Tab-separated table of C-alpha atoms in Angstrom:
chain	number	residue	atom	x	y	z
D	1	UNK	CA	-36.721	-0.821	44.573
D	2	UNK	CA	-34.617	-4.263	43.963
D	3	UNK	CA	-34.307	-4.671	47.720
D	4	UNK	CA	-38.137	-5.619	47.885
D	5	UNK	CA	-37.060	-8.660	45.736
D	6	UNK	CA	-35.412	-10.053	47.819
D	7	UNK	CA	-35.925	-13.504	49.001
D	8	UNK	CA	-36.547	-12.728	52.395
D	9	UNK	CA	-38.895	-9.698	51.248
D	10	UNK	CA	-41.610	-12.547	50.112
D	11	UNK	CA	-43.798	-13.274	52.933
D	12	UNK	CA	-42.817	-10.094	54.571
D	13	UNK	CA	-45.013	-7.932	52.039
D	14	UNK	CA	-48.538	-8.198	51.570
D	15	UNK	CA	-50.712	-6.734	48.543
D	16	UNK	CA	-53.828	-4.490	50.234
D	17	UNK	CA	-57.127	-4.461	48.489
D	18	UNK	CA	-58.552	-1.877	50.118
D	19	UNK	CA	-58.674	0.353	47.243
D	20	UNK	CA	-59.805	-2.385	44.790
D	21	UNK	CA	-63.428	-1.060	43.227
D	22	UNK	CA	-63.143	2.304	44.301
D	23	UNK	CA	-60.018	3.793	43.172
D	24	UNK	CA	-58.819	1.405	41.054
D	25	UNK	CA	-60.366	-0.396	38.207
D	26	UNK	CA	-61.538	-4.229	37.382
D	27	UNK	CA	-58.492	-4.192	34.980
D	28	UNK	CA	-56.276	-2.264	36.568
D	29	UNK	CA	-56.505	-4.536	39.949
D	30	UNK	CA	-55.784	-7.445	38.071
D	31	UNK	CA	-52.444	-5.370	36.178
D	32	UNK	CA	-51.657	-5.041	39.664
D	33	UNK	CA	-52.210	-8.362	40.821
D	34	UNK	CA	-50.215	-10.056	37.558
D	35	UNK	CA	-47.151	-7.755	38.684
D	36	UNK	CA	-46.826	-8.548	42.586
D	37	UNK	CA	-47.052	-12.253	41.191
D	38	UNK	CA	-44.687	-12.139	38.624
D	39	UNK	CA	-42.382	-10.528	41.377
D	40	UNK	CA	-42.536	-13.738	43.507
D	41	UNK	CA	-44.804	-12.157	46.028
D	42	UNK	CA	-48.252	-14.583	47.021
D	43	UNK	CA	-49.722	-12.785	49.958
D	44	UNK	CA	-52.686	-10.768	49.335
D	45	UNK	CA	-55.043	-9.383	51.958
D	46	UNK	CA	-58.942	-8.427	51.817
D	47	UNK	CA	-61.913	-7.761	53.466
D	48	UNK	CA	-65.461	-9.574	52.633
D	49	UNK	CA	-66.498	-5.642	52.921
D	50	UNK	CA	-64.539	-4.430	50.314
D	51	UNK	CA	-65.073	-1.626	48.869
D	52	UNK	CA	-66.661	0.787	51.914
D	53	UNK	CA	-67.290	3.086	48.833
D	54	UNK	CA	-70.924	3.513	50.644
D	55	UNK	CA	-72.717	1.658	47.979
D	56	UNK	CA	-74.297	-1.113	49.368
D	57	UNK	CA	-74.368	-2.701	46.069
D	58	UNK	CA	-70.730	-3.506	45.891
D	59	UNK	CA	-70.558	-5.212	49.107
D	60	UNK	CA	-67.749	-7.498	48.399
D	61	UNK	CA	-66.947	-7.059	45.333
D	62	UNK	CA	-63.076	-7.008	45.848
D	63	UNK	CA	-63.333	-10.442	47.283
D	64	UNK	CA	-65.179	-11.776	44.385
D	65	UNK	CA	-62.931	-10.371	41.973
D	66	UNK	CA	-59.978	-12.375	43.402
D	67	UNK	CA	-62.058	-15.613	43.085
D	68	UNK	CA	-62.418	-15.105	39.815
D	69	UNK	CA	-58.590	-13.890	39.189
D	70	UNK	CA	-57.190	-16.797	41.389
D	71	UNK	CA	-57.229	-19.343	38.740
D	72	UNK	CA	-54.492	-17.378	37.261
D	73	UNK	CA	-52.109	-17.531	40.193
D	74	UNK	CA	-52.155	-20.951	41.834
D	75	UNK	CA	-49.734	-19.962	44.902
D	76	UNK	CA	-51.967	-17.131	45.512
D	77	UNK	CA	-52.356	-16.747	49.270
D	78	UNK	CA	-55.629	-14.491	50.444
D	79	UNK	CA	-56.273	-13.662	54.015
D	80	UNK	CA	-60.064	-12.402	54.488
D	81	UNK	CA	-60.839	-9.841	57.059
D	82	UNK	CA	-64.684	-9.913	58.574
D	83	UNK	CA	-66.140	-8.166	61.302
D	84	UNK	CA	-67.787	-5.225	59.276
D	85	UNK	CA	-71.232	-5.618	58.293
D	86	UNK	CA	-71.495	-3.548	55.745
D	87	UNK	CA	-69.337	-1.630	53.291
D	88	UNK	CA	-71.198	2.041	54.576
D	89	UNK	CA	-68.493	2.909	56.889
D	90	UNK	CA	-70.302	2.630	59.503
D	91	UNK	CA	-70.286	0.904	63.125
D	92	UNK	CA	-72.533	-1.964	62.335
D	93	UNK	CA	-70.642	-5.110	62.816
D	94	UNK	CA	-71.295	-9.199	62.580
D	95	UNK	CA	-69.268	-11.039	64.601
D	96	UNK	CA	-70.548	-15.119	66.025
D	97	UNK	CA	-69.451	-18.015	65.568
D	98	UNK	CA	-72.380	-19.136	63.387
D	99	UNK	CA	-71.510	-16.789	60.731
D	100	UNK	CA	-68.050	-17.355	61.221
D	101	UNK	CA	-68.211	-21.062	60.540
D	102	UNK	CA	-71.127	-20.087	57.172
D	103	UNK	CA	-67.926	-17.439	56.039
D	104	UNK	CA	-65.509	-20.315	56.562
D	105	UNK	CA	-67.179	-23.058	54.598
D	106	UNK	CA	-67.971	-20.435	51.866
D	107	UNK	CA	-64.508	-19.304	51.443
D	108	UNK	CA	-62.785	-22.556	51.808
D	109	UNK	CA	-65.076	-23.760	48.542
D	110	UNK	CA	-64.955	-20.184	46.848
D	111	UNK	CA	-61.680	-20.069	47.249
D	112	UNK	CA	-59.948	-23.598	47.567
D	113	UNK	CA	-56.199	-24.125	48.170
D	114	UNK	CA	-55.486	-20.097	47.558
D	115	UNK	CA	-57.417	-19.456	50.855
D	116	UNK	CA	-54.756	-18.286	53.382
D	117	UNK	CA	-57.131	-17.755	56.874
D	118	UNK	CA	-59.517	-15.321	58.386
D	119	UNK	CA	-58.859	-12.408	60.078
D	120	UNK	CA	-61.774	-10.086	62.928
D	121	UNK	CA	-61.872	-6.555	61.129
D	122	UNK	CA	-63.547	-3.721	63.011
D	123	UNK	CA	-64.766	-5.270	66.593
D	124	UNK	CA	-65.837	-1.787	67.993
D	125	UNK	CA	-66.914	-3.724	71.163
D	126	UNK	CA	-65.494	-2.103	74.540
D	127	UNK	CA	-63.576	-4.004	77.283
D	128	UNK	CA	-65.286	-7.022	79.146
D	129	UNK	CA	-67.459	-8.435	76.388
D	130	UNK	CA	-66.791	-12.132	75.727
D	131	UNK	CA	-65.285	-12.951	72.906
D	132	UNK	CA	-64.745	-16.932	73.780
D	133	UNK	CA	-66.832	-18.102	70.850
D	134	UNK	CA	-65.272	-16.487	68.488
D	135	UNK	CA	-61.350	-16.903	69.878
D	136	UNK	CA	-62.398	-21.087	70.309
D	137	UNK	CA	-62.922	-20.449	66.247
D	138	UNK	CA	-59.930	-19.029	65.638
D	139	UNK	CA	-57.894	-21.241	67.783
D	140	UNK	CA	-58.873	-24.359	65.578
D	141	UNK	CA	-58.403	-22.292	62.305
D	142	UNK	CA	-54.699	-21.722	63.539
D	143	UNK	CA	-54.775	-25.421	64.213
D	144	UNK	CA	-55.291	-26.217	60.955
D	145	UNK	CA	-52.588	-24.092	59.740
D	146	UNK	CA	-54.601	-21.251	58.624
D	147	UNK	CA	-53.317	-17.387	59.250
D	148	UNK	CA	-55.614	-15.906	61.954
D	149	UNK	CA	-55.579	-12.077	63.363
D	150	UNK	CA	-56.960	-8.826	64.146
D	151	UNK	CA	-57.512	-5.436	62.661
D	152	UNK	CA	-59.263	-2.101	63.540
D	153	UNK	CA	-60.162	-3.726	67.648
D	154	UNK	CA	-61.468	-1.550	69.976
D	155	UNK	CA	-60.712	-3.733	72.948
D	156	UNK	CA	-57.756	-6.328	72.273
D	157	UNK	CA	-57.749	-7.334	75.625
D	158	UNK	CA	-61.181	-9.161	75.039
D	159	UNK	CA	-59.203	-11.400	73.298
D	160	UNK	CA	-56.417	-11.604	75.934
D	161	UNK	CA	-58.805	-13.231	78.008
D	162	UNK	CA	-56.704	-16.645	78.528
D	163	UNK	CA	-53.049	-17.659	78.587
D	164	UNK	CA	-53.892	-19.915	74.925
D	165	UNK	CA	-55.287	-16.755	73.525
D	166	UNK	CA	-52.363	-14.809	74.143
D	167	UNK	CA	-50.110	-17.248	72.695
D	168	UNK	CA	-51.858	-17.459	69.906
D	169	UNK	CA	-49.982	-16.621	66.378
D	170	UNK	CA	-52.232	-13.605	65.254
D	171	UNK	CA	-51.518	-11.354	62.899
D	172	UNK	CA	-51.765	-7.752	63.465
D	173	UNK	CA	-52.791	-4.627	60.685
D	174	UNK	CA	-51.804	-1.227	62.284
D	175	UNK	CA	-51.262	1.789	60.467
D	176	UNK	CA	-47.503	2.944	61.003
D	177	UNK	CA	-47.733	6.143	59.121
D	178	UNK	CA	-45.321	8.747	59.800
D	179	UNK	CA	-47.765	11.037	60.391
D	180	UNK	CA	-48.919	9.348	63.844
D	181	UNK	CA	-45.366	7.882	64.422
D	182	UNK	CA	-46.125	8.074	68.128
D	183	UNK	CA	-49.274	6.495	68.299
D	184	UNK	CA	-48.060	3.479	66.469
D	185	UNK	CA	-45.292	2.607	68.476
D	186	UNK	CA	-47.526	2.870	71.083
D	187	UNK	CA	-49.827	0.301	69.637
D	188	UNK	CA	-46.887	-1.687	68.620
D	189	UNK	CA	-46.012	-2.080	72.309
D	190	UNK	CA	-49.807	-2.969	73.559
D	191	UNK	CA	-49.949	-5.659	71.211
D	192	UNK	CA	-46.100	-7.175	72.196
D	193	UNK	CA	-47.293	-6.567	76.046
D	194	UNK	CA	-50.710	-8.794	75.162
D	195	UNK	CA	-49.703	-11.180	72.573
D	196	UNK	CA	-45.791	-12.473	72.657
D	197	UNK	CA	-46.196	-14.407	69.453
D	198	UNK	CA	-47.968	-11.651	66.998
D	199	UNK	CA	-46.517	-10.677	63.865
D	200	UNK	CA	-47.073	-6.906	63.004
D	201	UNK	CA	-47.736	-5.558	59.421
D	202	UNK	CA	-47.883	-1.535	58.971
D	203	UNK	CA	-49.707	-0.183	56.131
D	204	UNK	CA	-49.834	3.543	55.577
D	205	UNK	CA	-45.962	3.245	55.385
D	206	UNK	CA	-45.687	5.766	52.505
């Protein structure tokens, strides 16, 4: 597939984790890792979740086995998802400012100049619940540079709740598979209707 290295390819295409711990290996992750480098590709996106392999004994362990390969790929760029709070599966979520501001000190010293921004995974919240706290934290992340977006929200219009929202840069994670063509083109056109200035990423494309 030379047409994926392509310049313009590079910050289109992201490297998922999701799979990192439960159906791939330690080793193999970082085989994986060491080729999408070598490539010229630096995005990489996790979850501080990850794996939801249902053992709550591996809560996370993705995310600490990029700190630990990150040394090895300075230009490394690693967007963390959060929202979940656990790696069950289940509903249970952990979403305030407090811990928002703990998980942003932690990664920014964890993870140092490869840390890319944070991202809300998994809000199951319904419509009307204020999500002002947590948007004000995100607005200054995105002031600062940082990537900022959303994942897996039940109600994206809680965080349509002012015109600076809206505008806001976020980044988007929808799954585009073929099977549910229809559906994602519908969701495609929610989020362009809510937020102008969103970039989209499908996964699921295969």
């Amino acid at each position: 597939m030379n047409f994926l290295k392509s310049e313009k390819y590079l910050d289109f295409l992201t490297l998922g984790t999701a799979s990192w711990g439960q159906k791939i290996s330690k080793s193999n992750a970082r085989r994986i890792l060491a080729s999408f480098y070598e490539n010229g590709y630096r995005c990489v996106d996790t979850a501080t979740n990850y794996p939801i392999d249902k053992n709550s004994e591996n809560f996370g362990m993705t995310l600490n086995w990029l700190t630990e390969f990150r040394s090895d790929f300075p230009e490394l760029k690693i967007y963390v998802k959060c929202g979940a709070a656990t790696n069950l599966g289940d509903s249970k979520t952990l979403l305030n400012s407090s811990y928002l501001d703990l998980l942003f000190h932690k990664l920014s010293s964890e993870l140092g100049v490869n840390f890319a921004g944070i991202g809300i995974h998994w809000d199951n919240l319904g419509q009307g619940e204020d999500r002002s706290e947590v948007i004000d934290f995100l607005t200054n992340l995105s002031s600062q540079g940082l990537l900022i977006g959303l994942s897996g929200v039940q109600s994206l219009e809680n965080y349509a709740a002012t015109n600076e929202s809206r505008t806001l840069p976020w980044n988007f994670q929808i799954n585009l598979s073929p099977l549910i063509e229809t559906a994602g083109i519908n969701q495609k056109l929610r989020i362009r209707g809510l937020f102008p200035n969103a970039k989209i990423y499908g996964y699921n494309l295969l």
